[in-house]
Amino acid sequence: MTHAGRQAALEAVATEIRSCTGCRLHQTRTLAVPGEGSPDTEVVFVGEGPGFNEDRQGRPFVGRAGGLLTKLLATLRWRREDVFITNIVKCRPPENRDPEPDEVAACAPFLRRQLEILDPALVVTLGRHSLGRFMPGARISQVHGTYTPVDPAPGVSGALAFALYHPAAALRTPEIERTSYRDVAGIPAALLEARARRERNAAAVALDETVTVAVAADADPDVAPAALAAPEGDRSEPDFTLF
Ligand code: SF4
């Protein structure tokens, strides 16, 4: 998919989210918060749900927790607009309560479609609810600062998931804030591994296709050699600062 195609597809999803009445959270929201960022990014940050400020502005992570997330990104010399930032549920749970399982389930197709469009190499989970979607069964206190192959159920496959504490938790507890600064420093290495993993997988698929076509060509001389050509994409390499 082209840059323009991804941008248009993300905006189409966002438009649906803004008018969604799929769960009870639409009754109390001010604005739905679809998410924002680069359509071309390799890295998607996924939090739990919008808070007070996000609900007012319709943008993710714009309050104090968002300020800390921006600072954490800055330590990598990344900007918010270099990545894509969204949440498990797109509307604010009243009083910032945890989203209910049926609300998460109702909203899951939107996150799935966003992830299918973006096809990220790395999903950074923010907090235990997001962690639970991408690393089922993992405990944030044990896996923060580490990565593992992502669970494909939320809509992304062949990617790695990297666990961070939620910035709101870091604001409440200075030790978690210090830990978060240490943890975020591991993201570039995770991205490098995610890229390498994708390249290995793509090479394996290409080899498999080559063997399949070669076998077919051997059986049928009318099969054109052009069939061996790999399809070309226009996705350019993002200019991330890795170290
Ligand atoms: Fe729709 Fe998700 Fe908002 Fe519920 S939280 S109303 S499913 S957009």
Coordinates of C-alpha atoms and ligand atoms in Angstrom, one line a residue:
M1 CA 0.0 0.0 0.0
T2 CA 1.3 3.5 -0.8
H3 CA 1.7 6.3 1.7
A4 CA -1.4 8.0 0.4
G5 CA -3.3 4.7 0.6
R6 CA -2.3 4.1 4.2
Q7 CA -3.2 7.6 5.1
A8 CA -6.6 7.4 3.5
A9 CA -7.3 4.0 5.1
L10 CA -6.4 5.2 8.5
E11 CA -8.6 8.3 8.1
A12 CA -11.5 6.1 7.0
V13 CA -11.1 4.1 10.2
A14 CA -10.8 7.3 12.3
T15 CA -14.0 8.6 10.8
E16 CA -15.9 5.4 11.8
I17 CA -14.5 5.6 15.3
R18 CA -15.6 9.2 15.7
S19 CA -19.2 8.3 15.2
C20 CA -19.1 4.8 16.7
T21 CA -21.8 3.8 19.1
G22 CA -20.5 0.2 19.4
C23 CA -20.3 0.1 23.2
R24 CA -21.6 2.1 26.2
L25 CA -18.5 4.3 26.3
H26 CA -19.9 6.4 23.5
Q27 CA -22.6 7.7 25.9
T28 CA -20.0 9.4 28.2
R29 CA -17.3 10.5 25.8
T30 CA -16.7 14.0 24.6
L31 CA -14.6 13.0 21.6
A32 CA -13.5 9.6 20.5
V33 CA -9.7 9.3 20.1
P34 CA -8.8 7.2 17.1
G35 CA -5.0 7.7 17.4
E36 CA -2.4 9.6 15.3
G37 CA 1.0 9.5 13.9
S38 CA 2.9 8.5 10.8
P39 CA 1.2 6.2 8.3
D40 CA 4.6 5.0 7.3
T41 CA 6.0 4.1 10.7
E42 CA 7.4 0.8 11.8
V43 CA 6.5 1.4 15.4
V44 CA 3.0 1.6 17.0
F45 CA 2.5 2.5 20.7
V46 CA -0.7 1.2 22.2
G47 CA -2.1 2.4 25.5
E48 CA -5.2 1.5 27.4
G49 CA -7.7 4.2 26.7
P50 CA -8.1 8.0 26.5
G51 CA -8.1 10.1 29.7
F52 CA -9.6 13.4 30.6
N53 CA -7.5 15.6 28.3
E54 CA -7.6 13.1 25.4
D55 CA -11.4 13.0 25.7
R56 CA -11.5 16.8 25.4
Q57 CA -9.1 17.1 22.5
G58 CA -9.7 13.9 20.6
R59 CA -6.0 13.1 20.5
P60 CA -4.0 10.4 22.3
F61 CA -1.6 11.0 25.1
V62 CA -1.9 14.8 25.3
G63 CA -2.1 15.1 29.1
R64 CA 0.7 14.7 31.7
A65 CA 1.2 11.1 30.8
G66 CA 1.5 12.2 27.1
G67 CA 4.1 14.7 28.1
L68 CA 6.1 11.9 29.7
L69 CA 5.7 9.7 26.7
T70 CA 7.0 12.5 24.5
K71 CA 10.0 12.9 26.8
L72 CA 10.7 9.2 26.7
L73 CA 10.6 9.3 22.9
A74 CA 12.9 12.3 22.8
T75 CA 15.6 10.2 24.6
L76 CA 15.7 8.1 21.4
R77 CA 15.6 11.3 19.3
W78 CA 12.2 10.2 18.1
R79 CA 9.1 12.5 17.8
R80 CA 5.5 11.6 18.3
E81 CA 4.9 12.1 14.6
D82 CA 7.6 9.5 13.8
V83 CA 5.5 6.7 15.3
F84 CA 1.7 5.9 15.6
I85 CA 0.1 6.3 19.0
T86 CA -3.3 4.8 19.8
N87 CA -5.2 2.9 22.5
I88 CA -7.0 -0.4 23.1
V89 CA -10.4 1.4 23.5
K90 CA -10.9 4.7 21.6
C91 CA -13.4 6.3 24.0
R92 CA -12.7 7.4 27.6
P93 CA -14.0 5.0 30.3
P94 CA -15.8 7.2 32.9
E95 CA -13.6 8.3 35.8
N96 CA -10.7 6.6 34.1
R97 CA -11.9 3.2 35.2
D98 CA -10.5 0.1 33.5
P99 CA -12.2 -0.8 30.2
E100 CA -14.7 -3.7 30.6
P101 CA -14.0 -6.8 28.6
D102 CA -17.1 -6.3 26.4
E103 CA -15.9 -2.7 25.6
V104 CA -12.4 -4.0 24.7
A105 CA -14.0 -6.6 22.5
A106 CA -16.4 -4.1 20.8
C107 CA -13.4 -1.8 20.0
A108 CA -11.0 -4.5 18.9
P109 CA -11.9 -4.4 15.2
F110 CA -10.7 -0.8 15.0
L111 CA -7.3 -1.6 16.5
R112 CA -7.1 -4.6 14.3
R113 CA -7.8 -2.6 11.1
Q114 CA -5.2 0.1 12.2
L115 CA -2.6 -2.5 12.7
E116 CA -3.4 -4.3 9.4
I117 CA -2.9 -0.9 7.6
L118 CA 0.3 0.1 9.4
D119 CA 1.7 -3.5 9.5
P120 CA 4.3 -2.4 12.2
A121 CA 7.5 -4.3 12.9
L122 CA 7.3 -3.3 16.6
V123 CA 4.3 -2.8 18.9
V124 CA 5.2 -1.0 22.1
T125 CA 2.6 -1.8 24.8
L126 CA 1.9 0.9 27.4
G127 CA 0.7 -0.6 30.6
R128 CA -0.8 -3.9 31.6
H129 CA -4.0 -3.8 29.6
S130 CA -2.2 -3.3 26.3
L131 CA 0.4 -5.9 27.4
G132 CA -2.4 -8.3 28.0
R133 CA -3.6 -8.0 24.3
F134 CA -0.1 -8.4 22.7
M135 CA 1.6 -10.7 25.3
P136 CA -1.2 -12.7 26.9
G137 CA -0.4 -14.0 30.3
A138 CA 2.7 -11.7 30.8
R139 CA 3.1 -9.6 33.9
I140 CA 4.2 -6.1 33.5
S141 CA 6.5 -6.2 36.5
Q142 CA 8.4 -9.1 35.0
V143 CA 8.5 -8.3 31.3
H144 CA 8.9 -4.5 31.2
G145 CA 11.8 -3.5 29.0
T146 CA 11.8 -6.7 27.1
Y147 CA 10.3 -7.9 23.8
T148 CA 8.8 -11.1 22.4
P149 CA 7.0 -12.2 19.2
V150 CA 3.6 -10.5 19.2
D151 CA 0.4 -12.5 19.7
P152 CA -1.3 -12.2 16.3
A153 CA -4.9 -12.1 17.7
P154 CA -5.1 -8.3 17.9
G155 CA -4.3 -8.0 14.2
V156 CA -0.6 -7.8 13.7
S157 CA 1.6 -10.7 12.7
G158 CA 5.3 -11.2 12.3
A159 CA 6.1 -8.3 14.6
L160 CA 7.7 -8.0 18.1
A161 CA 6.0 -6.6 21.1
F162 CA 8.0 -4.4 23.5
A163 CA 6.6 -3.9 27.0
L164 CA 6.7 -0.5 28.8
Y165 CA 4.9 0.6 31.9
H166 CA 2.1 3.0 31.3
P167 CA 3.4 6.6 31.6
A168 CA 0.5 7.4 34.0
A169 CA 1.9 4.7 36.4
A170 CA 5.4 6.3 35.9
L171 CA 4.0 9.7 37.0
R172 CA 2.6 8.1 40.1
T173 CA 5.7 6.3 41.2
P174 CA 9.2 7.8 40.8
E175 CA 10.9 4.4 40.7
I176 CA 8.7 3.3 37.8
E177 CA 9.5 6.6 36.0
R178 CA 13.3 5.9 36.4
T179 CA 12.7 2.3 35.2
S180 CA 10.7 3.6 32.2
Y181 CA 13.7 5.8 31.1
R182 CA 15.9 2.7 31.3
D183 CA 13.4 0.5 29.5
V184 CA 12.8 2.8 26.6
A185 CA 16.5 2.7 25.8
G186 CA 15.9 -0.9 24.7
I187 CA 13.4 0.0 22.0
P188 CA 16.0 0.6 19.1
A189 CA 17.6 -2.8 19.7
A190 CA 14.1 -4.3 19.6
L191 CA 13.4 -2.5 16.3
L192 CA 16.6 -3.8 14.8
E193 CA 15.7 -7.3 15.8
A194 CA 12.2 -6.8 14.5
R195 CA 13.5 -5.6 11.1
A196 CA 16.0 -8.5 10.9
R197 CA 13.2 -11.0 11.8
R198 CA 11.0 -9.6 9.0
E199 CA 13.9 -9.8 6.5
R200 CA 14.5 -13.4 7.5
N201 CA 10.8 -14.2 7.1
A202 CA 10.6 -12.4 3.7
A203 CA 13.6 -14.2 2.5
A204 CA 12.1 -17.5 3.5
V205 CA 8.9 -16.7 1.7
A206 CA 10.7 -15.5 -1.4
L207 CA 12.8 -18.7 -1.5
D208 CA 9.6 -20.8 -1.0
E209 CA 7.9 -19.0 -3.9
T210 CA 11.0 -19.3 -6.1
V211 CA 11.1 -23.0 -5.5
T212 CA 7.4 -23.3 -6.2
V213 CA 7.6 -21.3 -9.5
A214 CA 10.8 -23.2 -10.6
V215 CA 9.0 -26.5 -10.0
A216 CA 6.0 -25.2 -12.0
A217 CA 8.3 -23.9 -14.8
D218 CA 10.0 -27.2 -14.9
A219 CA 6.6 -28.9 -15.4
D220 CA 5.3 -26.3 -17.9
P221 CA 7.7 -24.5 -20.2
D222 CA 5.1 -21.8 -20.9
V223 CA 5.5 -20.3 -17.5
A224 CA 7.3 -17.0 -18.0
P225 CA 10.5 -16.2 -16.1
A226 CA 8.9 -12.8 -15.2
A227 CA 6.9 -14.8 -12.7
L228 CA 10.0 -15.0 -10.5
A229 CA 10.1 -11.2 -10.1
A230 CA 9.2 -10.1 -6.6
P231 CA 6.4 -7.5 -6.3
E232 CA 7.7 -4.0 -5.7
G233 CA 6.4 -1.9 -2.9
D234 CA 7.0 1.8 -2.5
R235 CA 7.5 1.8 1.3
S236 CA 10.6 3.8 2.1
E237 CA 12.8 3.1 5.0
P238 CA 11.9 5.4 7.9
D239 CA 14.7 7.5 9.1
F240 CA 14.8 6.4 12.7
T241 CA 17.6 7.2 15.0
L242 CA 18.5 3.8 16.4
F243 CA 21.3 4.7 18.8
Ligands
SF4_1 FE1 -17.0 2.5 19.6 FE2 -14.7 1.8 20.7 FE3 -15.8 4.1 21.4 FE4 -16.9 1.7 22.2 S1 -14.8 2.5 22.8 S2 -18.0 3.5 21.3 S3 -16.5 0.4 20.4 S4 -15.0 3.6 19.3

